């Protein structure tokens, strides 16, 4: 089973970034939060913290992002929640709806 790490950003004023809060709310609302094994914070007040080190190591400049470690040690990086949902968290569920959203980025998820 894949282990999923969510890296989320905390702003200099201590608030979570808007997108990170939205994605976390979606995960919780869809009953998927338990599938996230670890949460690491990239806090703007601590640029040498683990979240920032992970972002630099994987060349990621956006948050949130997800690291998915497979049983063989392979790590896949996901910066798009819908892709993580389709490929890792719910690979067989509602593929057509997710495909529609990906094909039309002007649409937003509800």
XYZ file of C-alpha atoms in Angstrom:
110
model
C 0.000 0.000 0.000
C 1.268 3.436 -0.910
C 2.123 5.885 1.846
C 0.890 9.405 1.180
C 2.530 12.522 2.594
C 0.793 15.870 2.191
C 3.011 18.941 2.215
C 1.018 22.040 2.990
C 2.085 25.645 3.281
C 1.596 27.949 6.239
C 1.819 31.663 5.506
C 3.992 34.117 7.429
C 0.973 35.189 9.475
C 0.351 31.607 10.614
C -2.660 30.901 8.417
C -2.720 27.935 6.056
C -2.588 28.808 2.376
C -6.043 28.989 0.828
C -5.521 26.105 -1.592
C -4.051 23.902 1.153
C -7.078 24.551 3.362
C -9.440 23.784 0.477
C -7.733 20.513 -0.382
C -7.614 19.425 3.247
C -11.328 20.210 3.618
C -12.060 18.145 0.510
C -10.040 15.212 1.810
C -11.875 15.347 5.122
C -15.273 15.896 3.517
C -14.815 12.961 1.171
C -13.672 10.673 3.981
C -10.158 10.398 2.545
C -8.186 12.130 5.281
C -7.301 8.785 6.859
C -5.511 7.870 3.607
C -2.988 10.649 4.271
C -0.304 9.030 6.371
C 1.708 12.117 7.178
C 1.377 15.884 6.949
C 4.455 18.093 6.665
C 4.260 21.859 6.900
C 6.204 24.287 4.728
C 6.048 27.273 7.047
C 7.086 30.601 5.516
C 8.562 31.506 8.903
C 10.915 28.505 8.721
C 12.466 28.309 5.236
C 14.797 25.520 6.332
C 11.960 23.368 7.679
C 11.146 19.905 6.403
C 8.330 21.039 4.097
C 10.623 23.452 2.280
C 13.408 20.879 2.095
C 10.997 18.387 0.494
C 9.822 21.050 -1.970
C 13.410 21.817 -2.987
C 14.350 18.127 -3.236
C 11.444 17.425 -5.611
C 11.569 20.753 -7.455
C 8.079 21.805 -6.372
C 7.086 25.465 -6.111
C 3.380 25.096 -5.312
C 1.399 23.865 -2.350
C -0.114 21.631 -1.431
C 1.676 18.729 -2.981
C 1.722 15.049 -2.205
C 4.480 12.477 -2.076
C 3.328 8.927 -2.671
C 5.825 6.278 -1.659
C 5.222 2.831 -3.047
C 6.293 -0.364 -1.337
C 9.442 -0.557 -3.473
C 10.617 2.879 -2.313
C 9.590 4.708 -5.474
C 8.275 8.197 -4.743
C 5.742 9.850 -7.016
C 4.965 13.554 -6.701
C 1.459 14.928 -7.200
C 0.740 18.641 -7.422
C -2.840 18.210 -8.676
C -5.396 16.957 -6.197
C -7.650 15.470 -8.865
C -4.799 13.432 -10.271
C -3.941 12.134 -6.792
C -7.590 11.291 -6.300
C -7.850 9.435 -9.598
C -4.542 7.595 -9.471
C -4.029 6.922 -5.765
C -6.954 7.604 -3.470
C -9.875 6.487 -5.640
C -8.488 4.920 -8.769
C -11.791 3.400 -9.922
C -14.266 6.001 -8.723
C -15.968 8.562 -10.908
C -13.260 8.531 -13.522
C -15.480 10.095 -16.130
C -16.318 13.058 -13.903
C -12.654 13.554 -13.021
C -11.662 13.282 -16.654
C -14.252 15.924 -17.485
C -12.826 18.277 -14.850
C -9.284 17.745 -16.100
C -10.307 18.276 -19.688
C -12.014 21.532 -18.713
C -9.840 23.359 -16.179
C -12.212 26.306 -16.295
C -14.655 24.152 -14.321
C -14.221 23.972 -10.577
C -14.982 21.111 -8.284
C -17.887 21.491 -5.860
